[in-house]
Coordinates of C-alpha atoms in Angstrom, one line a residue:
M1 CA 0.0 0.0 0.0
K2 CA 2.9 2.4 0.8
A3 CA 4.3 1.7 -2.6
L4 CA 1.0 2.4 -4.2
F5 CA 0.7 5.9 -2.6
S6 CA 4.2 6.8 -3.5
Q7 CA 3.2 6.7 -7.1
K8 CA 1.1 9.2 -9.0
L9 CA -2.5 8.1 -8.7
T10 CA -4.8 7.6 -11.7
V11 CA -8.3 7.2 -10.4
L12 CA -11.5 6.0 -12.1
N13 CA -14.2 7.8 -10.1
A14 CA -17.8 6.4 -10.2
G15 CA -20.3 8.6 -8.5
L16 CA -20.1 12.3 -7.4
A17 CA -18.0 14.3 -9.8
S18 CA -16.7 16.4 -7.0
F19 CA -14.5 13.5 -5.8
A20 CA -12.7 13.5 -9.1
T21 CA -12.3 17.2 -9.0
N22 CA -10.6 17.1 -5.5
I23 CA -8.2 14.4 -6.8
E24 CA -7.2 16.6 -9.7
R25 CA -6.7 19.6 -7.5
A26 CA -4.2 17.4 -5.4
G27 CA -2.2 16.7 -8.5
G28 CA -3.7 13.3 -9.4
D29 CA -5.4 12.1 -12.6
A30 CA -9.1 11.2 -12.4
I31 CA -11.6 10.1 -14.9
A32 CA -15.2 10.8 -13.8
M33 CA -17.8 8.2 -14.9
N34 CA -21.4 9.3 -15.3
W35 CA -22.7 6.6 -13.0
Q36 CA -25.7 6.3 -10.7
P37 CA -27.1 3.3 -8.8
P38 CA -29.4 1.1 -10.8
A39 CA -33.2 1.5 -10.4
G40 CA -32.7 5.0 -9.3
G41 CA -31.3 3.7 -6.0
D42 CA -34.3 1.4 -5.3
R43 CA -32.9 -1.6 -3.4
D44 CA -35.5 -4.1 -4.4
G45 CA -35.2 -3.0 -8.0
G46 CA -31.5 -3.6 -7.9
L47 CA -31.9 -7.0 -6.4
A48 CA -34.5 -8.0 -9.0
L49 CA -32.1 -6.8 -11.8
A50 CA -29.3 -8.9 -10.3
D51 CA -31.5 -12.0 -10.5
L52 CA -32.3 -11.4 -14.1
L53 CA -28.8 -10.6 -15.4
N54 CA -26.6 -13.3 -17.1
Q55 CA -29.6 -15.6 -17.5
P56 CA -29.2 -17.6 -20.7
E57 CA -33.0 -18.3 -20.7
I58 CA -33.7 -14.6 -20.8
E59 CA -31.2 -13.9 -23.5
L60 CA -32.8 -16.6 -25.7
A61 CA -36.3 -15.3 -24.9
N62 CA -35.3 -11.7 -25.8
Q63 CA -33.7 -12.9 -29.0
T64 CA -37.0 -14.7 -29.9
A65 CA -39.2 -11.7 -29.1
M66 CA -36.9 -9.4 -31.0
Q67 CA -36.9 -11.6 -34.1
R68 CA -40.7 -11.8 -34.1
Y69 CA -40.9 -8.0 -33.9
L70 CA -38.4 -7.5 -36.7
A71 CA -40.2 -10.1 -38.9
A72 CA -43.6 -8.4 -38.6
Q73 CA -45.0 -7.0 -41.9
P74 CA -48.2 -5.0 -40.9
L75 CA -50.6 -4.7 -43.7
L76 CA -53.7 -2.4 -43.8
V77 CA -56.4 -4.8 -45.1
D78 CA -59.8 -3.5 -44.2
V79 CA -62.1 -1.0 -42.5
M80 CA -64.7 -2.3 -40.1
L81 CA -67.1 -0.9 -37.6
A82 CA -65.7 -1.5 -34.1
G83 CA -68.7 -3.7 -33.1
E84 CA -68.0 -6.1 -35.9
A85 CA -64.2 -6.2 -35.4
I86 CA -64.5 -6.5 -31.6
P87 CA -67.7 -8.5 -30.8
A88 CA -67.5 -7.6 -27.1
L89 CA -68.4 -4.0 -28.0
S90 CA -71.7 -5.2 -29.4
E91 CA -72.5 -7.6 -26.6
K92 CA -72.6 -4.9 -23.9
K93 CA -72.3 -1.2 -23.3
L94 CA -68.5 -1.3 -23.4
I95 CA -66.2 1.6 -24.2
L96 CA -62.5 1.3 -24.7
H97 CA -60.0 3.9 -23.6
A98 CA -56.3 4.6 -23.8
G99 CA -53.7 3.5 -21.3
P100 CA -53.9 1.0 -18.4
P101 CA -57.2 0.2 -16.6
I102 CA -58.8 3.0 -14.6
A103 CA -62.1 3.6 -12.8
W104 CA -64.5 6.3 -13.9
Q105 CA -64.0 8.4 -10.7
D106 CA -60.2 8.4 -11.2
M107 CA -60.2 9.4 -14.9
C108 CA -58.9 12.8 -16.0
G109 CA -61.3 15.3 -17.6
P110 CA -60.5 14.6 -21.3
V111 CA -61.2 10.9 -20.9
Q112 CA -64.4 11.4 -19.0
G113 CA -65.6 14.0 -21.5
A114 CA -64.7 11.7 -24.4
I115 CA -66.6 8.8 -22.9
L116 CA -69.7 10.9 -22.4
G117 CA -69.3 12.0 -26.1
A118 CA -69.1 8.3 -27.1
I119 CA -72.3 7.6 -25.2
L120 CA -74.1 10.4 -27.1
F121 CA -72.7 9.2 -30.4
E122 CA -74.0 5.7 -29.7
K123 CA -77.4 7.3 -28.7
W124 CA -77.5 5.5 -25.4
A125 CA -78.4 8.9 -23.9
Q126 CA -79.9 12.1 -25.2
N127 CA -77.8 14.6 -23.3
L128 CA -74.7 14.8 -21.1
E129 CA -76.6 14.5 -17.9
Q130 CA -78.3 11.3 -19.0
A131 CA -74.9 10.0 -20.2
E132 CA -73.2 10.6 -16.9
A133 CA -76.2 9.0 -15.0
L134 CA -75.7 5.8 -17.1
V135 CA -72.0 5.7 -16.1
L136 CA -72.8 6.3 -12.4
D137 CA -75.4 3.6 -12.4
G138 CA -72.8 1.1 -13.7
E139 CA -74.6 0.5 -17.0
V140 CA -71.5 1.4 -19.1
I141 CA -68.2 -0.4 -18.5
F142 CA -64.7 0.6 -19.5
E143 CA -61.6 -1.4 -20.5
P144 CA -58.2 -0.5 -22.1
C145 CA -57.9 -0.6 -25.9
H146 CA -54.9 -2.9 -25.5
H147 CA -57.1 -5.6 -23.9
Y148 CA -58.6 -6.0 -27.4
D149 CA -55.5 -5.5 -29.5
A150 CA -56.5 -1.9 -30.3
V151 CA -54.9 1.5 -29.9
G152 CA -56.2 5.1 -29.9
P153 CA -54.4 8.4 -29.4
M154 CA -55.0 10.7 -26.4
A155 CA -58.3 9.6 -24.8
G156 CA -58.3 6.7 -27.2
I157 CA -62.0 6.1 -27.1
I158 CA -63.5 3.3 -29.2
S159 CA -67.2 2.4 -29.1
R160 CA -69.2 0.0 -31.3
S161 CA -70.2 2.3 -34.1
M162 CA -66.8 3.9 -34.7
P163 CA -64.8 2.8 -37.8
L164 CA -61.5 1.0 -37.2
W165 CA -58.5 0.4 -39.4
V166 CA -57.8 -3.3 -39.6
V167 CA -54.1 -4.3 -39.8
E168 CA -52.9 -7.9 -40.3
N169 CA -49.4 -9.4 -39.9
P170 CA -48.9 -12.3 -42.3
A171 CA -45.7 -13.2 -40.4
N172 CA -47.8 -13.9 -37.3
D173 CA -50.7 -16.0 -38.6
N174 CA -52.5 -12.9 -39.9
E175 CA -53.1 -11.7 -36.3
R176 CA -55.2 -8.6 -36.4
V177 CA -54.9 -5.3 -34.5
Y178 CA -57.1 -2.2 -34.7
S179 CA -57.0 1.6 -34.5
N180 CA -59.7 4.2 -34.7
F181 CA -59.6 7.0 -37.3
N182 CA -57.9 10.4 -36.7
E183 CA -60.4 13.2 -36.3
G184 CA -58.0 16.1 -37.0
L185 CA -57.2 18.9 -34.7
G186 CA -59.4 21.4 -32.8
K187 CA -62.5 20.3 -30.9
V188 CA -62.3 16.6 -31.2
L189 CA -63.4 13.6 -29.1
R190 CA -59.9 12.4 -28.3
F191 CA -59.3 15.6 -26.2
G192 CA -62.7 15.3 -24.5
A193 CA -64.9 17.5 -26.7
N194 CA -68.4 16.2 -27.1
S195 CA -70.4 19.0 -28.7
E196 CA -73.0 18.4 -31.5
A197 CA -70.3 19.3 -34.1
V198 CA -68.0 16.6 -32.7
I199 CA -70.8 14.0 -32.8
E200 CA -71.8 14.9 -36.4
R201 CA -68.2 14.5 -37.5
L202 CA -68.0 11.1 -35.9
E203 CA -71.2 10.1 -37.6
W204 CA -69.8 11.2 -41.0
M205 CA -66.5 9.3 -40.3
G206 CA -68.5 6.2 -39.4
T207 CA -70.5 6.2 -42.5
E208 CA -69.2 8.1 -45.6
L209 CA -65.5 8.2 -44.8
A210 CA -65.5 4.6 -43.6
Q211 CA -67.3 3.5 -46.7
A212 CA -64.9 5.4 -49.0
M213 CA -61.8 3.9 -47.2
K214 CA -63.3 0.4 -47.3
A215 CA -64.0 0.7 -51.1
M216 CA -60.5 2.1 -51.6
L217 CA -58.9 -0.9 -50.0
A218 CA -61.1 -3.2 -52.1
Q219 CA -59.4 -1.6 -55.1
S220 CA -55.9 -1.2 -53.9
G221 CA -55.5 -4.4 -52.0
P222 CA -53.5 -4.6 -48.7
I223 CA -51.2 -1.6 -48.1
E224 CA -47.8 -2.2 -46.6
L225 CA -47.3 0.2 -43.7
K226 CA -43.6 -0.3 -42.8
P227 CA -42.3 1.1 -46.2
I228 CA -44.5 4.2 -45.7
M229 CA -43.1 4.7 -42.2
A230 CA -39.5 4.0 -43.4
Q231 CA -39.7 6.5 -46.2
A232 CA -41.4 9.1 -44.0
L233 CA -38.4 8.9 -41.6
H234 CA -36.2 10.0 -44.5
M235 CA -38.5 12.9 -45.2
G236 CA -38.6 14.5 -41.8
D237 CA -41.3 12.6 -39.8
E238 CA -40.8 10.6 -36.7
V239 CA -44.3 9.1 -37.2
H240 CA -45.7 10.1 -33.8
N241 CA -46.1 13.8 -33.4
R242 CA -45.1 14.5 -37.0
N243 CA -46.8 12.6 -39.8
A244 CA -46.9 15.2 -42.6
A245 CA -44.8 13.1 -45.0
A246 CA -46.4 9.8 -44.1
T247 CA -49.9 11.2 -44.7
G248 CA -48.8 12.5 -48.1
L249 CA -47.3 9.1 -49.0
L250 CA -50.5 7.4 -47.9
L251 CA -52.5 9.8 -50.1
K252 CA -50.5 8.7 -53.1
Q253 CA -51.9 5.2 -52.7
L254 CA -55.4 6.3 -51.5
V255 CA -56.3 8.7 -54.3
P256 CA -55.8 6.5 -57.4
A257 CA -57.6 3.6 -55.7
L258 CA -60.5 5.9 -54.6
L259 CA -60.9 7.2 -58.1
K260 CA -61.5 3.6 -59.3
T261 CA -64.3 3.0 -56.9
S262 CA -68.0 3.5 -57.6
Q263 CA -68.2 6.1 -54.8
P264 CA -70.0 9.3 -55.8
P265 CA -67.5 12.0 -56.8
E266 CA -68.7 14.3 -54.0
Q267 CA -68.0 11.6 -51.4
I268 CA -64.5 11.1 -52.8
Q269 CA -63.9 14.9 -52.7
R270 CA -65.0 15.2 -49.1
A271 CA -62.9 12.2 -48.0
V272 CA -59.8 13.4 -49.8
G273 CA -60.3 17.0 -48.5
F274 CA -60.7 15.7 -44.9
I275 CA -57.4 13.7 -45.2
T276 CA -55.4 16.4 -46.9
A277 CA -56.4 18.9 -44.2
N278 CA -55.1 16.7 -41.4
D279 CA -51.4 16.1 -41.3
H280 CA -52.0 13.7 -38.4
F281 CA -54.2 11.3 -40.4
F282 CA -51.4 8.7 -40.7
L283 CA -50.8 8.7 -36.9
N284 CA -53.5 6.1 -36.1
L285 CA -52.1 3.8 -38.9
S286 CA -48.6 4.3 -37.5
M287 CA -49.9 3.3 -34.1
A288 CA -51.7 0.2 -35.5
A289 CA -48.5 -0.8 -37.4
C290 CA -46.4 -0.5 -34.2
K291 CA -49.0 -2.5 -32.2
S292 CA -48.9 -5.2 -34.9
M293 CA -45.1 -5.5 -34.7
L294 CA -45.2 -5.6 -30.9
K295 CA -48.1 -8.1 -30.7
A296 CA -45.8 -10.5 -32.6
A297 CA -43.3 -10.2 -29.7
E298 CA -45.8 -10.8 -26.9
N299 CA -46.0 -13.8 -24.6
V300 CA -42.4 -15.1 -24.9
P301 CA -41.8 -16.6 -21.5
S302 CA -38.9 -14.9 -19.5
S303 CA -38.5 -12.1 -22.1
T304 CA -37.8 -8.7 -20.6
M305 CA -38.7 -6.9 -23.8
V306 CA -41.4 -4.2 -23.4
T307 CA -44.4 -4.7 -25.6
V308 CA -46.7 -1.9 -24.4
M309 CA -46.3 1.6 -23.1
A310 CA -49.5 3.5 -22.6
R311 CA -51.0 6.4 -20.5
N312 CA -54.5 7.1 -19.3
G313 CA -54.1 10.7 -18.2
V314 CA -53.3 9.7 -14.6
N315 CA -51.0 6.6 -14.7
F316 CA -48.4 5.3 -17.1
G317 CA -48.5 1.5 -17.7
I318 CA -46.2 -1.0 -19.4
R319 CA -46.4 -4.7 -20.2
L320 CA -43.5 -7.1 -20.8
S321 CA -43.4 -10.0 -23.2
G322 CA -42.5 -12.4 -20.4
T323 CA -45.3 -11.3 -18.0
G324 CA -48.2 -11.5 -20.5
N325 CA -51.1 -9.2 -20.0
T326 CA -50.1 -7.9 -16.5
W327 CA -49.8 -4.1 -16.2
F328 CA -47.2 -2.3 -14.2
Q329 CA -48.2 1.2 -13.4
A330 CA -46.9 4.4 -11.8
P331 CA -48.0 8.0 -11.9
A332 CA -47.3 9.6 -15.3
N333 CA -44.3 11.9 -15.5
P334 CA -44.8 15.5 -16.3
V335 CA -44.3 16.7 -19.9
N336 CA -41.4 19.1 -20.6
G337 CA -42.6 21.1 -23.6
L338 CA -43.9 24.2 -25.3
F339 CA -47.4 25.5 -24.5
F340 CA -49.7 27.4 -26.8
P341 CA -50.1 31.1 -25.9
G342 CA -52.3 31.5 -22.9
F343 CA -51.6 28.1 -21.4
G344 CA -49.1 26.7 -18.9
V345 CA -48.2 23.7 -16.8
E346 CA -51.1 24.4 -14.4
D347 CA -53.6 23.8 -17.3
A348 CA -52.2 20.5 -18.4
A349 CA -53.5 17.0 -17.9
A350 CA -51.0 14.3 -17.1
D351 CA -49.5 12.4 -20.1
L352 CA -52.3 10.7 -22.1
G353 CA -52.8 8.2 -24.9
D354 CA -51.8 4.9 -26.5
S355 CA -49.5 6.7 -29.0
A356 CA -46.4 5.7 -26.9
I357 CA -46.8 2.4 -28.8
T358 CA -44.7 4.2 -31.5
E359 CA -41.8 4.7 -29.1
T360 CA -42.2 1.1 -27.8
A361 CA -41.6 0.0 -31.4
G362 CA -38.6 2.2 -31.9
V363 CA -40.0 5.3 -33.7
G364 CA -41.5 8.5 -32.3
G365 CA -39.1 9.9 -29.7
F366 CA -36.6 7.1 -30.5
A367 CA -36.4 8.4 -34.1
M368 CA -36.2 12.2 -33.3
A369 CA -32.9 12.4 -35.2
S370 CA -34.8 12.0 -38.4
S371 CA -37.1 14.9 -37.6
P372 CA -35.2 18.0 -36.6
A373 CA -38.3 20.1 -37.3
I374 CA -40.1 18.4 -34.5
V375 CA -38.1 20.4 -32.0
K376 CA -40.1 23.5 -33.0
F377 CA -43.2 21.7 -31.8
V378 CA -41.8 20.0 -28.7
G379 CA -38.9 22.2 -27.7
G380 CA -35.2 21.8 -27.6
T381 CA -32.7 21.9 -30.5
P382 CA -31.9 19.5 -33.5
A383 CA -28.9 18.4 -31.5
D384 CA -31.2 17.4 -28.7
A385 CA -33.3 15.4 -31.1
T386 CA -30.2 13.5 -32.3
N387 CA -28.9 12.9 -28.8
N388 CA -32.3 11.5 -27.7
S389 CA -32.1 8.9 -30.5
R390 CA -28.6 8.0 -29.5
S391 CA -29.4 7.7 -25.9
M392 CA -32.1 5.1 -26.6
Q393 CA -29.4 2.7 -27.9
A394 CA -28.4 2.1 -24.3
I395 CA -31.8 0.5 -23.3
T396 CA -32.7 -1.5 -26.3
L397 CA -32.0 -5.1 -27.5
G398 CA -30.8 -3.9 -30.9
G399 CA -31.9 -1.9 -33.9
N400 CA -34.6 -2.1 -36.6
P401 CA -32.9 -2.0 -40.0
A402 CA -36.3 -1.3 -41.6
F403 CA -36.2 2.1 -40.0
T404 CA -33.0 4.1 -40.5
L405 CA -32.0 7.6 -39.5
P406 CA -30.2 9.7 -42.1
A407 CA -28.7 12.1 -39.4
L408 CA -27.0 9.1 -37.8
N409 CA -25.4 7.8 -41.0
F410 CA -28.6 5.7 -41.7
A411 CA -28.1 3.8 -38.5
P412 CA -31.2 1.7 -37.6
T413 CA -33.5 3.1 -34.9
A414 CA -33.0 1.7 -31.4
A415 CA -35.7 -0.9 -30.8
G416 CA -36.8 -3.6 -28.4
I417 CA -36.8 -1.8 -25.0
D418 CA -35.2 -4.1 -22.4
A419 CA -36.6 -3.4 -19.0
R420 CA -33.4 -4.6 -17.4
K421 CA -31.3 -2.0 -19.3
V422 CA -33.7 0.7 -18.3
V423 CA -33.3 -0.2 -14.7
D424 CA -29.5 -0.9 -14.9
H425 CA -28.6 2.4 -16.7
S426 CA -31.3 4.6 -15.2
V427 CA -32.1 5.8 -18.7
L428 CA -35.8 6.2 -19.3
P429 CA -37.6 5.8 -22.7
I430 CA -38.2 9.1 -24.3
I431 CA -41.7 9.9 -25.7
N432 CA -42.9 12.7 -27.9
T433 CA -46.3 13.7 -26.9
G434 CA -49.1 16.2 -27.2
I435 CA -50.4 18.0 -24.1
A436 CA -54.1 18.0 -23.4
H437 CA -55.9 20.5 -21.3
K438 CA -57.0 19.0 -18.0
Q439 CA -60.6 20.1 -18.7
A440 CA -62.6 18.1 -21.2
G441 CA -63.0 19.6 -24.6
V442 CA -60.5 22.5 -24.4
G443 CA -58.2 20.5 -26.6
Q444 CA -54.5 20.4 -27.2
I445 CA -52.6 23.1 -25.5
G446 CA -49.0 22.2 -26.3
A447 CA -46.5 19.4 -27.0
G448 CA -43.3 18.2 -25.6
I449 CA -41.1 15.4 -24.4
T450 CA -41.7 13.1 -21.4
T451 CA -40.3 9.8 -20.2
A452 CA -41.8 6.6 -18.8
P453 CA -41.6 6.4 -14.9
M454 CA -38.8 4.2 -13.5
Q455 CA -41.2 2.4 -11.1
C456 CA -43.0 0.6 -13.9
F457 CA -39.8 -1.1 -15.0
V458 CA -38.7 -1.9 -11.4
D459 CA -42.0 -3.5 -10.6
A460 CA -42.0 -5.5 -13.9
L461 CA -38.5 -6.9 -13.2
H462 CA -39.5 -7.7 -9.6
S463 CA -42.5 -9.6 -10.8
L464 CA -40.5 -11.6 -13.4
A465 CA -37.8 -12.4 -10.9
T466 CA -40.2 -13.5 -8.3
Q467 CA -42.0 -15.8 -10.7
H468 CA -39.0 -17.4 -12.3
Y469 CA -35.7 -16.8 -10.6
R470 CA -36.2 -16.7 -6.9

């Protein structure tokens, strides 16, 4: 030891940077590592992580889940009314919502407002007072969209008479997933609006627009969604908060097929006009494609790959491939973003929607490097966007070569979130998100960046370790 201290010290410092600074001031060399305890210092989380590291069974399971995700080829094949696609919606007064399960009394304002709007749309009640009375009497029940292989942005409401996109994955026995149609911006159901104008738009979407889209698909045949998403990433989208290019690419396939249908010209004009006025139109298809890819990776025993991330305006929930349909929840983290004039943090609802399925699949916030313009909407700089995409490589099982990022020398997007790596590195998945007003119907008041809460991943690992490795 005396010989050691007679030499010039070169120290590798893990922890507080001030320790390294003091060594340098004393004449030594020190390298400061950016390190922090796993699981944010949670002891049980660290122990669960230790149980799940260096387990050949888990490595093989993750490889299997990742291969299934990569092999998925989501195809848009049909448009159906929700009650036909999901029979449970026709068998009872059931309404689906975004995020993990939540009771009526715990829901945020936008979700409650959207549910009341859906009740009016279904004509189960004649006014909002009657609609709320139905809910309070227990005549209407609620479940997450994910329980029926469906996704919806923001409030994510799906009821029996709403039209759904139907997406199949031929690489997974043609398993189907669903998403509702995007209403556009402004006063819309997904932000809790439920006025007469909102209901009238939903009725038009469920009849004329749905008929036009169904007839279009009969002419075009199945539409591959991954190539549209891949090309859009090269054109400035990240296919979550920015879908301008993807919607344009979709239109190139929609319009020629629509013109070949027997739909009246006026109906075609209205449909095309509605889509061209809504740069977010492709979002719901992007979500369905991502859900399809991740559904293929579900239910692989022992896998720590995350297959669902979703928010209900109160809690954030995740599901792992290896833990099946079990939700792991924690309060949603705040959104760090830009607010529209006149609004601020005090006006905002907690993070909301199923659209984090895009980040779960490796796009959205994970692909911000491809969309430098998004920072004007969510805040930050183009360099921040690139750094966000790079940082996600630390918590994923690999990359998706179908989705590449020009700004990173066409590197594949980081994909396959590994809950172990999230807990080990204390790096949380980044999510691009819109910000909803906490009151129903006010609408979107901003956009920004948030992260998934650490506790979800800690609880998920603890559950998996308890089941299989303790």
